[in-house]
mmCIF file of C-alpha atoms in Angstrom:
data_model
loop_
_atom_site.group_PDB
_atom_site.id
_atom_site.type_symbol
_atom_site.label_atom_id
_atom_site.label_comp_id
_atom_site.label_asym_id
_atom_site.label_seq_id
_atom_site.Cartn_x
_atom_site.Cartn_y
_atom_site.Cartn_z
ATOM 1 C CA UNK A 162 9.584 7.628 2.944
ATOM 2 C CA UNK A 163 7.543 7.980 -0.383
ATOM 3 C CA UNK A 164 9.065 6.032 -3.494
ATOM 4 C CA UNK A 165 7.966 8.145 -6.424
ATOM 5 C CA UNK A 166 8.858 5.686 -8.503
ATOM 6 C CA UNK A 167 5.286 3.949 -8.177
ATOM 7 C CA UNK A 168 3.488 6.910 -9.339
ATOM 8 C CA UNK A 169 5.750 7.507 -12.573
ATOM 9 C CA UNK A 170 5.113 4.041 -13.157
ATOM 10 C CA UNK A 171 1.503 4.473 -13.856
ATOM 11 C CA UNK A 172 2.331 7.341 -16.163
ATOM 12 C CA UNK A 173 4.927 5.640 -18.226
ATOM 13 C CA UNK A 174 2.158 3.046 -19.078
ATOM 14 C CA UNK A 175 -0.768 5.651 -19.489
ATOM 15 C CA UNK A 176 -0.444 5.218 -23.797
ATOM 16 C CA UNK A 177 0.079 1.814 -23.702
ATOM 17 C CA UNK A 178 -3.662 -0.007 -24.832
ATOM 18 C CA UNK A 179 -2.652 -3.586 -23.853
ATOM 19 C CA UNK A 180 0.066 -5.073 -21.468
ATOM 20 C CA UNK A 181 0.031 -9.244 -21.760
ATOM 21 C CA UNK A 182 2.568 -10.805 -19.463
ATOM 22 C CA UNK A 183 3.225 -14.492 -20.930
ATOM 23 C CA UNK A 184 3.867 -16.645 -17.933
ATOM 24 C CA UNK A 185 4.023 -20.190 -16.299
ATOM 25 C CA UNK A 186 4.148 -22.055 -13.381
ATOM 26 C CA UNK A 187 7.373 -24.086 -14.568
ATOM 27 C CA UNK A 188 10.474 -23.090 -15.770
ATOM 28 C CA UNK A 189 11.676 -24.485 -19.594
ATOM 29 C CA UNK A 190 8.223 -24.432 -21.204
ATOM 30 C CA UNK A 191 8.962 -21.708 -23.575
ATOM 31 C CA UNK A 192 8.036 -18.555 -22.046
ATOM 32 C CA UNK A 193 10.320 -16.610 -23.937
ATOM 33 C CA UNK A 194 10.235 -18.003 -27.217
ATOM 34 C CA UNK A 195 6.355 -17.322 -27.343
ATOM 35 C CA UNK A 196 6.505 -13.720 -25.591
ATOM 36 C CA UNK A 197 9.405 -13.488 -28.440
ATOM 37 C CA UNK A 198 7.514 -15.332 -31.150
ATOM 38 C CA UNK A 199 4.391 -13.135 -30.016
ATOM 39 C CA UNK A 200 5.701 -9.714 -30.112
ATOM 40 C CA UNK A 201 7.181 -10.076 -33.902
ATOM 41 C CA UNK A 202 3.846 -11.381 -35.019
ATOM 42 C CA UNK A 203 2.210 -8.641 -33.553
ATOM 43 C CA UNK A 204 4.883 -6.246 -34.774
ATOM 44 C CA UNK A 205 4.068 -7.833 -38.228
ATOM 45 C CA UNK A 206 0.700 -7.386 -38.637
ATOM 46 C CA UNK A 207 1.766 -3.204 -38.137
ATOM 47 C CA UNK A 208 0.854 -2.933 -34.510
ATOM 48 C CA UNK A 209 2.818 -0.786 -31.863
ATOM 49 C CA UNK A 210 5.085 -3.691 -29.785
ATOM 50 C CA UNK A 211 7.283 -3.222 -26.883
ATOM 51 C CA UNK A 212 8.734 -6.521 -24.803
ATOM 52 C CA UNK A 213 10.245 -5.916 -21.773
ATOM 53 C CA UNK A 214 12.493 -9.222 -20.523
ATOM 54 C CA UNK A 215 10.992 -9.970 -17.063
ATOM 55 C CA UNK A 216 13.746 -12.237 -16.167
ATOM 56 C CA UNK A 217 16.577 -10.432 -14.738
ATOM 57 C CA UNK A 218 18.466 -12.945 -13.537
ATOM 58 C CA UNK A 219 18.208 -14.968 -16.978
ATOM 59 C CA UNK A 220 16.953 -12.972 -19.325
ATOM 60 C CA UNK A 221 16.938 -14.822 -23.235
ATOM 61 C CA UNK A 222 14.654 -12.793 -25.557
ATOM 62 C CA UNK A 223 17.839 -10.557 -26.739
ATOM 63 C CA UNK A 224 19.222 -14.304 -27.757
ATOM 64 C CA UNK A 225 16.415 -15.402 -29.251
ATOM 65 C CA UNK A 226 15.409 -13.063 -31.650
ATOM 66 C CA UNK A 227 19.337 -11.890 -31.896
ATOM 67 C CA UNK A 228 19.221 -8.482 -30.299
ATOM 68 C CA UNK A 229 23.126 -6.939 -29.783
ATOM 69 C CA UNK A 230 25.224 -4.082 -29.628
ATOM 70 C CA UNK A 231 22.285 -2.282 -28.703
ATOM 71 C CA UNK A 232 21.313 0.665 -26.002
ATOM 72 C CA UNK A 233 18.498 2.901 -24.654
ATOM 73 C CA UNK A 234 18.427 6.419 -25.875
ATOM 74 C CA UNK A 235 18.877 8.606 -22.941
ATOM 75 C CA UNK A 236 15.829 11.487 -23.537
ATOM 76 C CA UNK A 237 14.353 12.601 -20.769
ATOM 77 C CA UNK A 238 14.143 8.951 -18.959
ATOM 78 C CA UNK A 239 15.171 6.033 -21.389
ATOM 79 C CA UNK A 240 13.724 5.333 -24.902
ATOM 80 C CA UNK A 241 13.949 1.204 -25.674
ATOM 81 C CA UNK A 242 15.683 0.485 -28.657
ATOM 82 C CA UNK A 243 13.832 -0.450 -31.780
ATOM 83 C CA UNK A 244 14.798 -3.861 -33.218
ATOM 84 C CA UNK A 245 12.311 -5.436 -36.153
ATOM 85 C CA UNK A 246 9.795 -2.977 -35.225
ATOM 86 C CA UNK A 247 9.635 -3.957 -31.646
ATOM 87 C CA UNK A 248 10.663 -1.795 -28.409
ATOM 88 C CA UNK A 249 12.823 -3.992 -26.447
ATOM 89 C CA UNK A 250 13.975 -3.488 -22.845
ATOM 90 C CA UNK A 251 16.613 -5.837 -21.224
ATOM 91 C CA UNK A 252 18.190 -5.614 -18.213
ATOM 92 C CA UNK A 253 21.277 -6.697 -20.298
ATOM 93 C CA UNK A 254 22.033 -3.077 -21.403
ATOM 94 C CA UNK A 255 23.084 -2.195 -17.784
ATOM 95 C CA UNK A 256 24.254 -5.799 -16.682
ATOM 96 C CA UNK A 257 26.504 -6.263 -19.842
ATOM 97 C CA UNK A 258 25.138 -9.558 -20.110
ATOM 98 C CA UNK A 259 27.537 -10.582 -16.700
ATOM 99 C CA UNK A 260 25.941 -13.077 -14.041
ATOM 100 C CA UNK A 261 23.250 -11.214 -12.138
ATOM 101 C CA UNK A 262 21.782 -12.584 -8.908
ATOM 102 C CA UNK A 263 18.999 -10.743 -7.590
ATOM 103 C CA UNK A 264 17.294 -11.275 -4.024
ATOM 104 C CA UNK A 265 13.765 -10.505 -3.857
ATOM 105 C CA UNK A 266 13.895 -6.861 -2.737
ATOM 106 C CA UNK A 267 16.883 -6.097 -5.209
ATOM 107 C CA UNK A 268 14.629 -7.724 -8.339
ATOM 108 C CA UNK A 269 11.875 -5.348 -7.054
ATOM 109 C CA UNK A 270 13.612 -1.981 -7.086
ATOM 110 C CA UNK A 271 15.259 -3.028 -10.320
ATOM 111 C CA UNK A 272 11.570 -3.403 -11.648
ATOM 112 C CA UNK A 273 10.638 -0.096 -10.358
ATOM 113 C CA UNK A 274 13.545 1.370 -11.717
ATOM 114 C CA UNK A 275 13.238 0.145 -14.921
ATOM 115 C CA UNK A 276 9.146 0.808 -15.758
ATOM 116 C CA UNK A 277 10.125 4.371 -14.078
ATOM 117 C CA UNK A 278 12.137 5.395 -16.343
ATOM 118 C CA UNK A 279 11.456 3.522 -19.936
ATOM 119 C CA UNK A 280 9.552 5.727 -21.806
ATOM 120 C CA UNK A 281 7.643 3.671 -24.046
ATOM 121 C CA UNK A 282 5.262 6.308 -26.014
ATOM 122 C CA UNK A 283 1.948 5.062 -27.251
ATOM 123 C CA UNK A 284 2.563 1.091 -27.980
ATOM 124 C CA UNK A 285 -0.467 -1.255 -28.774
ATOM 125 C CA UNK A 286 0.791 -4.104 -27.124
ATOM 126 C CA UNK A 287 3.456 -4.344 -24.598
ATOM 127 C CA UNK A 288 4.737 -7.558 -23.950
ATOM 128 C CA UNK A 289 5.968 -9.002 -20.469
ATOM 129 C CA UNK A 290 8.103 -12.249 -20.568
ATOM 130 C CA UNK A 291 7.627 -13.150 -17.200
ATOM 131 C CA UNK A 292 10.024 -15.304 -15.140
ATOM 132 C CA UNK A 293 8.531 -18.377 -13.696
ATOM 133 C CA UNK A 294 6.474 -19.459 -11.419
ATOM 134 C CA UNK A 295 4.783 -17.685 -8.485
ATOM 135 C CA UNK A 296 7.184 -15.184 -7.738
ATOM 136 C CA UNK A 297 8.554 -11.190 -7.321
ATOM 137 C CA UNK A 298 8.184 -10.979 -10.387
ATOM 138 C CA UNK A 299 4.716 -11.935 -10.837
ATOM 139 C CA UNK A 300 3.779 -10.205 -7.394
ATOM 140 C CA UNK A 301 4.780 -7.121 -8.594
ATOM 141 C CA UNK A 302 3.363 -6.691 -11.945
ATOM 142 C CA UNK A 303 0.141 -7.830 -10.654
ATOM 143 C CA UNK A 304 0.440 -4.836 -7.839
ATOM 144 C CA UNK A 305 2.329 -2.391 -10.178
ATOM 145 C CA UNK A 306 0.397 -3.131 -13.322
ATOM 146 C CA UNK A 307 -3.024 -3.343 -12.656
ATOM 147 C CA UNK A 308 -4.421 -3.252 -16.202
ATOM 148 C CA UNK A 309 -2.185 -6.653 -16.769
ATOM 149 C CA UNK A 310 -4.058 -9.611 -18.574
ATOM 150 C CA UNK A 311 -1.549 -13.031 -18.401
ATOM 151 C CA UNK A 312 -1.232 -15.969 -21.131
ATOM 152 C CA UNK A 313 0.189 -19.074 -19.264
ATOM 153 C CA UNK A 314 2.376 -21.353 -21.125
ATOM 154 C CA UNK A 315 2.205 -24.840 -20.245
ATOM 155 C CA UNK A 316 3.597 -28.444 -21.554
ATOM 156 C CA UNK A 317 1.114 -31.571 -20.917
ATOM 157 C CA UNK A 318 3.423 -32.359 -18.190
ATOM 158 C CA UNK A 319 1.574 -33.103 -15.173
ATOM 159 C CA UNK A 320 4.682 -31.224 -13.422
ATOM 160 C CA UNK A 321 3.827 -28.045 -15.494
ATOM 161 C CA UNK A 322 0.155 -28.427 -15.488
ATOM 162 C CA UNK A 323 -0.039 -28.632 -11.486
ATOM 163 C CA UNK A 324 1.930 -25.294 -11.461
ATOM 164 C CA UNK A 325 0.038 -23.661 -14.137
ATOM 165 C CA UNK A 326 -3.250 -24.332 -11.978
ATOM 166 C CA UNK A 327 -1.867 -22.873 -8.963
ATOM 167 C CA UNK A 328 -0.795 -19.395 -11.118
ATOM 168 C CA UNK A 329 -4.365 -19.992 -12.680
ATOM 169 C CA UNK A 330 -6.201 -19.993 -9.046
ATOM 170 C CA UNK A 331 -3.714 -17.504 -8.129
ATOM 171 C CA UNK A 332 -4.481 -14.997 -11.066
ATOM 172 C CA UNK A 333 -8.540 -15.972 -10.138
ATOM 173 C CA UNK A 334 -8.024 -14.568 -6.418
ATOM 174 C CA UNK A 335 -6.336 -11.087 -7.295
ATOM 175 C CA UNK A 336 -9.386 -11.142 -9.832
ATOM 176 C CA UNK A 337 -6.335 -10.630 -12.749
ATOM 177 C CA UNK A 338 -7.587 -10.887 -16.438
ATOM 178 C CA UNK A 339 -6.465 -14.369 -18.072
ATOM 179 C CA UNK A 340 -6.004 -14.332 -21.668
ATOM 180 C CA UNK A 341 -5.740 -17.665 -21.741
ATOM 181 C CA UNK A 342 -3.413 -21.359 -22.322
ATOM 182 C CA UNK A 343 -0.980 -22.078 -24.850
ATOM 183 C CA UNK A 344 0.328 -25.727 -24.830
ATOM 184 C CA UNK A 345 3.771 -25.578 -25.661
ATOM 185 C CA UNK A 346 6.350 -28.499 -27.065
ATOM 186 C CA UNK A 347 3.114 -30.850 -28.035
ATOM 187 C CA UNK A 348 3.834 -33.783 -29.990
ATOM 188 C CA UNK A 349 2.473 -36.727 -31.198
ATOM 189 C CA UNK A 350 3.260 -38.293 -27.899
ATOM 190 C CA UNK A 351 1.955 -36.004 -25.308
ATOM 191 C CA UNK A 352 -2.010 -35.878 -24.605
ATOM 192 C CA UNK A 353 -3.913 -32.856 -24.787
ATOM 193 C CA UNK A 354 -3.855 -29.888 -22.496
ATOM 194 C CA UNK A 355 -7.286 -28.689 -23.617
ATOM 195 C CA UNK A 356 -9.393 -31.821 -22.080
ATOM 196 C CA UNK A 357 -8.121 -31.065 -18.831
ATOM 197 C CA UNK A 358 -8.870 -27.724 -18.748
ATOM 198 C CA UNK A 359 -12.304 -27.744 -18.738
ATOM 199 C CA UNK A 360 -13.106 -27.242 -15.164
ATOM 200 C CA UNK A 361 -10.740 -24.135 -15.068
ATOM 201 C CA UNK A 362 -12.990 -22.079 -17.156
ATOM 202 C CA UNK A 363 -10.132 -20.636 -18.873
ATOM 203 C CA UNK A 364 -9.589 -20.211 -22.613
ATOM 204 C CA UNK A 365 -7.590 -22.646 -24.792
ATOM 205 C CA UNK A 366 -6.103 -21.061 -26.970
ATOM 206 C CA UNK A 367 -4.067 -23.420 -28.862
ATOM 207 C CA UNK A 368 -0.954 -25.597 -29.561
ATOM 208 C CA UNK A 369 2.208 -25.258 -30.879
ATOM 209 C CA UNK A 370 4.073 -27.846 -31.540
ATOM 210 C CA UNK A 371 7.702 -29.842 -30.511
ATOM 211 C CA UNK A 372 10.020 -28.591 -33.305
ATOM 212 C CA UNK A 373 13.551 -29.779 -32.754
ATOM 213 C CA UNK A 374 14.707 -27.257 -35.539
ATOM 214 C CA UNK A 375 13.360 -24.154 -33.406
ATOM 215 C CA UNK A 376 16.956 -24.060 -31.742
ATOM 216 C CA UNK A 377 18.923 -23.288 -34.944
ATOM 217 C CA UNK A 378 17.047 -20.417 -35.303
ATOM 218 C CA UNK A 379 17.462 -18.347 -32.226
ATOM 219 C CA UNK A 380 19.051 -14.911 -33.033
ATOM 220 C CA UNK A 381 17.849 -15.436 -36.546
ATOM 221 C CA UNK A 382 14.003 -13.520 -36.561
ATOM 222 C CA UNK A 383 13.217 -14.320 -40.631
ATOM 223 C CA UNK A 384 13.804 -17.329 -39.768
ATOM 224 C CA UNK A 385 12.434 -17.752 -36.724
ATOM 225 C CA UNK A 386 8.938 -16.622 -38.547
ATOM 226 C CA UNK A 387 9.144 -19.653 -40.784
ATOM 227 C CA UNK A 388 9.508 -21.806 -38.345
ATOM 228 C CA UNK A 389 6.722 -24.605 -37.501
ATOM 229 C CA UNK A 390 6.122 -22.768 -34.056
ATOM 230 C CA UNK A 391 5.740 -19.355 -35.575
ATOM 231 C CA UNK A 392 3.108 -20.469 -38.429
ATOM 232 C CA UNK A 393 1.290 -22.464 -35.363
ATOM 233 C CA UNK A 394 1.735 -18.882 -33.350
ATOM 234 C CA UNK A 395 0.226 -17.039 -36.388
ATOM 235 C CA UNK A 396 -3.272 -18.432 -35.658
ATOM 236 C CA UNK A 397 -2.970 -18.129 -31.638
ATOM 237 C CA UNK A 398 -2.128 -14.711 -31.948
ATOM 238 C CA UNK A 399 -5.265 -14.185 -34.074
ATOM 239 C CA UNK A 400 -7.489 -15.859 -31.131
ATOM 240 C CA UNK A 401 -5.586 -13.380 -29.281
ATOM 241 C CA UNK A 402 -7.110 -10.169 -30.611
ATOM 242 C CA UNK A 403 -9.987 -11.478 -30.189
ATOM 243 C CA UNK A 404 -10.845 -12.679 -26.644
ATOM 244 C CA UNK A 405 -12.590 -10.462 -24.524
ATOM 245 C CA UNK A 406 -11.034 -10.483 -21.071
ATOM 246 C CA UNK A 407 -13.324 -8.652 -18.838
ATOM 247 C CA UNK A 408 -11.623 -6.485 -16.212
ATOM 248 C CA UNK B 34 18.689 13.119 -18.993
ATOM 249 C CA UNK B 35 17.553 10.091 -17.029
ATOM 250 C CA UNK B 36 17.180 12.683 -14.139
ATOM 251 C CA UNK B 37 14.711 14.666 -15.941
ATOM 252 C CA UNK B 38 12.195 11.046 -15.793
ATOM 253 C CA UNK B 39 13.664 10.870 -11.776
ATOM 254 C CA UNK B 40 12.515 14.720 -11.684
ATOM 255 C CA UNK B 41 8.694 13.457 -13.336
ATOM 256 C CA UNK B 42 8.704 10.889 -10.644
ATOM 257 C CA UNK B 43 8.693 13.494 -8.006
ATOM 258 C CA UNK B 44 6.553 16.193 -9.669
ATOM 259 C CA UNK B 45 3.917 13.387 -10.385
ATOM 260 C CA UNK B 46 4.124 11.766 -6.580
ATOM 261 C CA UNK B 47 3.953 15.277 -4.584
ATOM 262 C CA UNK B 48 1.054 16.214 -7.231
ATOM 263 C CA UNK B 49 -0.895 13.465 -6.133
ATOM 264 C CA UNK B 50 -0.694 14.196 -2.282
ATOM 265 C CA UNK B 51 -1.096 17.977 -2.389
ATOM 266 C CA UNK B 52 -4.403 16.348 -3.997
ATOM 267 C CA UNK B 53 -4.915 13.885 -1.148
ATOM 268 C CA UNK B 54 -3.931 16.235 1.321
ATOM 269 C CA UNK B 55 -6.160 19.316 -0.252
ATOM 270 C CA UNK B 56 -2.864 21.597 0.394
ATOM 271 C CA UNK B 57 -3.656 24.688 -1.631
ATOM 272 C CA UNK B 58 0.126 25.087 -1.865
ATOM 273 C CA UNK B 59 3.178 22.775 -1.352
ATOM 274 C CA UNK B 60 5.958 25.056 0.484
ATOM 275 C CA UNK B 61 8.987 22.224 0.649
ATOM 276 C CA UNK B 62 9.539 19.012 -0.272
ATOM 277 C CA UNK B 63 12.702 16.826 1.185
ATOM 278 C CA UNK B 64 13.995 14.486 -1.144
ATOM 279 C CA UNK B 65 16.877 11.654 -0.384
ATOM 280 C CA UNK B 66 19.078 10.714 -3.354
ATOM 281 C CA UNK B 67 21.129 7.677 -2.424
ATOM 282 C CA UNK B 68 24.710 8.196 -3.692
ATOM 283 C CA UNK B 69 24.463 4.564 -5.569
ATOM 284 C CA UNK B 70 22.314 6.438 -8.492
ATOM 285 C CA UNK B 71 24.623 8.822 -8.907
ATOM 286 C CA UNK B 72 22.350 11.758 -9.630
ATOM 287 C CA UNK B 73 23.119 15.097 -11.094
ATOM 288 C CA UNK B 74 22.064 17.048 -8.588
ATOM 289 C CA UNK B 75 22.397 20.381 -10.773
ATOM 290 C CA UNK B 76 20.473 18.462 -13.452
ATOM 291 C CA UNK B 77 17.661 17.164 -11.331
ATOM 292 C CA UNK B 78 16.960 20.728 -10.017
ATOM 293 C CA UNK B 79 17.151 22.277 -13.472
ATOM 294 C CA UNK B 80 14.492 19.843 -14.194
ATOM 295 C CA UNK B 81 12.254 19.670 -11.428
ATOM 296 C CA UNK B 82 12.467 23.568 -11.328
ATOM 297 C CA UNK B 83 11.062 23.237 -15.553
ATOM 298 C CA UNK B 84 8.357 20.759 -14.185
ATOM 299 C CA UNK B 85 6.833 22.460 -11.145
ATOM 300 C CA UNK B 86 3.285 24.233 -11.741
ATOM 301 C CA UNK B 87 -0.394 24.159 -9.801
ATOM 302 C CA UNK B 88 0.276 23.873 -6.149
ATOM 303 C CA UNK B 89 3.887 22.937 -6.745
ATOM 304 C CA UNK B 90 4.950 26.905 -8.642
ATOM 305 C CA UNK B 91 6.496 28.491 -5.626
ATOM 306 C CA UNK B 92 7.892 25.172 -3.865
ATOM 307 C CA UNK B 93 10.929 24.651 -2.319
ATOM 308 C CA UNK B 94 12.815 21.512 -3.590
ATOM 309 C CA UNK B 95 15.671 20.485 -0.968
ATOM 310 C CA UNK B 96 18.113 17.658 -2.101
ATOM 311 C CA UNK B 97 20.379 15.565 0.153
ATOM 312 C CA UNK B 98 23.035 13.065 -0.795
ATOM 313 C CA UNK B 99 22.963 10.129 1.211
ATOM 314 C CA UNK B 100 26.262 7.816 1.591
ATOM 315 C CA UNK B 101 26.249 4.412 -0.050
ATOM 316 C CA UNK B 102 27.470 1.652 2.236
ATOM 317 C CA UNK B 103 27.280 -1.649 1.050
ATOM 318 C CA UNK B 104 27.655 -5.244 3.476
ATOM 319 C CA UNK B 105 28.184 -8.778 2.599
ATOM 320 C CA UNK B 106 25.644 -11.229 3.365
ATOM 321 C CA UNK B 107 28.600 -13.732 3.310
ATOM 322 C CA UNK B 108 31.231 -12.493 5.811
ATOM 323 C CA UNK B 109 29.134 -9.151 6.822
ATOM 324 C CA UNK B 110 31.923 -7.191 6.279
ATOM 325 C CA UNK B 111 30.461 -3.333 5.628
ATOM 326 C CA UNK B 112 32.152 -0.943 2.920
ATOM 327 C CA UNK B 113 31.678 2.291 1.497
ATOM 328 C CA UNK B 114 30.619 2.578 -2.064
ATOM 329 C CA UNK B 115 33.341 4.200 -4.410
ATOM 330 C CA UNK B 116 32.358 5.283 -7.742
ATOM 331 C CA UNK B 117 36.128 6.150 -8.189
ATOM 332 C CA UNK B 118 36.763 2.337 -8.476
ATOM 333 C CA UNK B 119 34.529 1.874 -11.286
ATOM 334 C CA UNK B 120 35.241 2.114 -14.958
ATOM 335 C CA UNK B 121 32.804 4.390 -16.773
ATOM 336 C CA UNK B 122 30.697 2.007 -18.393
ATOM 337 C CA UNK B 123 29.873 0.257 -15.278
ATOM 338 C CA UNK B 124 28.908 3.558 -13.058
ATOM 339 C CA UNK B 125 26.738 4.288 -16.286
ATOM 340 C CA UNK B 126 25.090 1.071 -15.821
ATOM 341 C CA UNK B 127 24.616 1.404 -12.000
ATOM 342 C CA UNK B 128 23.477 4.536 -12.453
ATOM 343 C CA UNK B 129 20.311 3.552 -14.308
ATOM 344 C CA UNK B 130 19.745 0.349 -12.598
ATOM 345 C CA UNK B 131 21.221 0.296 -9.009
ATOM 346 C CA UNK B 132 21.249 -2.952 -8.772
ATOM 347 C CA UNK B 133 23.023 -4.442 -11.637
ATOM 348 C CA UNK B 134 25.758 -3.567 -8.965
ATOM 349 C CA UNK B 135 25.336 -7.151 -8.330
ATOM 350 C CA UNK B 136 27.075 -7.736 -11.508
ATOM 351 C CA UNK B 137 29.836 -5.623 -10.996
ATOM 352 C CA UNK B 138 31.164 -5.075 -7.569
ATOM 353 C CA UNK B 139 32.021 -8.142 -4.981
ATOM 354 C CA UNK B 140 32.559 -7.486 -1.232
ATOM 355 C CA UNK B 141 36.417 -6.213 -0.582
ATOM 356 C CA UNK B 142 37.147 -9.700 1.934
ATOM 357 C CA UNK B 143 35.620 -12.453 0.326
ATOM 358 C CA UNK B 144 35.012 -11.938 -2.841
ATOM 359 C CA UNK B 145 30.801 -12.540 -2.957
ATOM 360 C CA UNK B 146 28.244 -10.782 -4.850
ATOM 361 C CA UNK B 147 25.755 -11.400 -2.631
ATOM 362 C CA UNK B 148 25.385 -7.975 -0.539
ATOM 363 C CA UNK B 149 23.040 -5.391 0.431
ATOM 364 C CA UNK B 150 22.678 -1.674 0.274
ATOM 365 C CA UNK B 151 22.722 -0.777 3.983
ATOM 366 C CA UNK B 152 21.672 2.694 2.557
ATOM 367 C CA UNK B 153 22.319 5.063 -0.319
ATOM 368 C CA UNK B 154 20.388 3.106 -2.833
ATOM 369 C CA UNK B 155 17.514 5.091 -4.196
ATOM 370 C CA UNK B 156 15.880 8.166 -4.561
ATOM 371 C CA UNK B 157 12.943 8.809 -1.780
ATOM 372 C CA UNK B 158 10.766 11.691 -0.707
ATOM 373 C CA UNK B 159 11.273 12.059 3.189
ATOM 374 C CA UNK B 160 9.238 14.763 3.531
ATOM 375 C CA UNK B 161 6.168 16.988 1.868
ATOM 376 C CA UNK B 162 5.078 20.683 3.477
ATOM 377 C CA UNK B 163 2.290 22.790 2.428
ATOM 378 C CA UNK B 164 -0.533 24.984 3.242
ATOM 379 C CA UNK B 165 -4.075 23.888 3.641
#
């Protein structure tokens, strides 16, 4: 029994340069409000962008950056739709936004269903927001996508910097390309990711800050670019095109 | 047209093992499409017949249907699917992603959405001939 899925798979992706999953080990760092926050920047500065929403079970990018009433083109396979210059793919076109609840070999075949048949054309950057954590979802990009590089998200919580280790030694084993760490929600309060991360050997790559007025502008994307997080983002994403990550 | 990308999917997989295999030519291939995609079967041959070149020119494409039959993990009560009880927009939306089922259908006796697809889900290739 041969799945030809995994084949088309690898052609699908053939014209796509980069492919960054943004992950974590913890759930509620802001995963998808970077990957989000990411893929507009990127999409700003005039590259290529798709984002694919990872998290089938509770996907959020189409909330945050305000994506509705919105479907694939059906041409030969399924073209994402093109929202602020950004491909997006959401497994909300098919699930109507109604509860999903996905075992593991049911989120697997509806990944292998979905990268078979999105056409995504020749993008510079495609975009994974990844669900959290150690899971399907990570297992099967890493063995689907081989040309995958991760940025982990983490808080200065010692809950989500325990987690983001493991993914970190995790990502080190399968010899998977590590972008590297964005500390998410800092504030004045919370002590620095970057001193701790020393004996990781993984880049920093910077901070963005608690900002308690982020919330009022989900679904909102001009606004979402002014926001304290974005500007912070701006200079991140800048590191980003920059760091060699060596296969 | 989403069959035409199912059709690629094919073309691309039995390219790469008439490679592996160093078949000169691929006589048949066997292909399984679970009834829960809802395939054009018309469609998918149109296409595959547009895609097939190389090794693949003079092969023989046969197409089965294979029942879907779904069971609770709940009660374990078993049940045939029936795209007859589905409004339009949802078969659409299984159609493209199987398993957004999930969202849609609950077992017949208790009412859960937690199921599985006995069989009938996807598309596979059961089978690849050729000469070496």
């Amino acid at each position: 029994m041969l799945d030809p899925r995994i084949k088309a798979i690898e052609h699908r992706l053939s014209q796509v340069n980069n492919i960054i999953a943004v992950s974590s080990g913890k759930g509620g760092v802001g995963k998808s409000v970077i990957a989000s926050i990411l893929a507009l920047i990127l999409a700003k500065k005039g590259y290529k962008v798709g984002l694919i929403d990872l998290d089938f079970t509770s996907p959020s990018t189409h909330l945050i950056l305000g994506v509705k009433e919105l479907f694939p083109e059906e041409k030969e396979g399924i073209v994402p739709p093109t929202f602020e210059n950004i491909k997006i793919m959401s497994i909300i076109y098919f699930s109507k936004d109604k509860t999903l609840s996905l075992r593991g070999q049911d989120f697997s075949d509806s990944f292998l269903e979905i990268l078979a048949i999105t056409k995504w054309g020749k993008l510079d950057y495609l975009i994974l927001d990844m669900p959290p954590g150690i899971n399907d979802a990570t297992l099967d990009v890493i063995r689907y996508i081989r040309k995958v590089k991760f940025i982990i998200v983490t808080t200065s919580s010692i809950l989500s910097l325990a987690t983001a280790k493991k993914l970190i030694d995790a990502l080190n084993i399968l010899k998977i390309g590590i972008i590297g760490i964005i500390e998410n929600m800092k504030s004045e309060h919370t002590h620095s990711v970057k001193d701790k991360l020393d004996k990781l050997e993984t880049e920093f790559l910077g901070e963005t800050s608690f900002d308690p007025e982020l919330e009022k502008c989900f679904g909102n994307t001009q606004m979402l670019l002014k926001t304290k997080m974005a500007v912070e983002m701006e200079e991140i994403v800048n590191k980003i095109l920059n760091v060699k990550v060596y296969e | 047209m989403h069959e035409w990308a199912l059709a690629e999917a094919i073309i691309y997989t039995v390219t790469e093992i008439a490679e592996r295999e160093q078949l000169k030519e691929v006589s048949r291939v066997d292909v399984k499409v679970g009834e829960l995609q809802q395939v054009d079967l018309e469609t998918i041959k149109f296409a595959l017949a547009q895609l097939k070149r190389g090794k693949l020119k003079n092969t023989e494409f046969r197409i089965e249907t294979i029942k879907a039959r779904l069971k609770c993990r709940i009660c374990e009560h078993a049940w045939n699917f029936d795209k007859n009880e589905l409004d339009q927009e949802v078969a659409e939306a299984i159609h493209f992603v199987p398993e957004v089922a999930h969202s849609f259908i609950k077992c017949p006796k208790c009412g859960a959405q937690d199921f599985e697809f006995v069989e009938g889900r996807r598309m596979y290739i059961e089978s690849v001939s050729g000469v070496r």
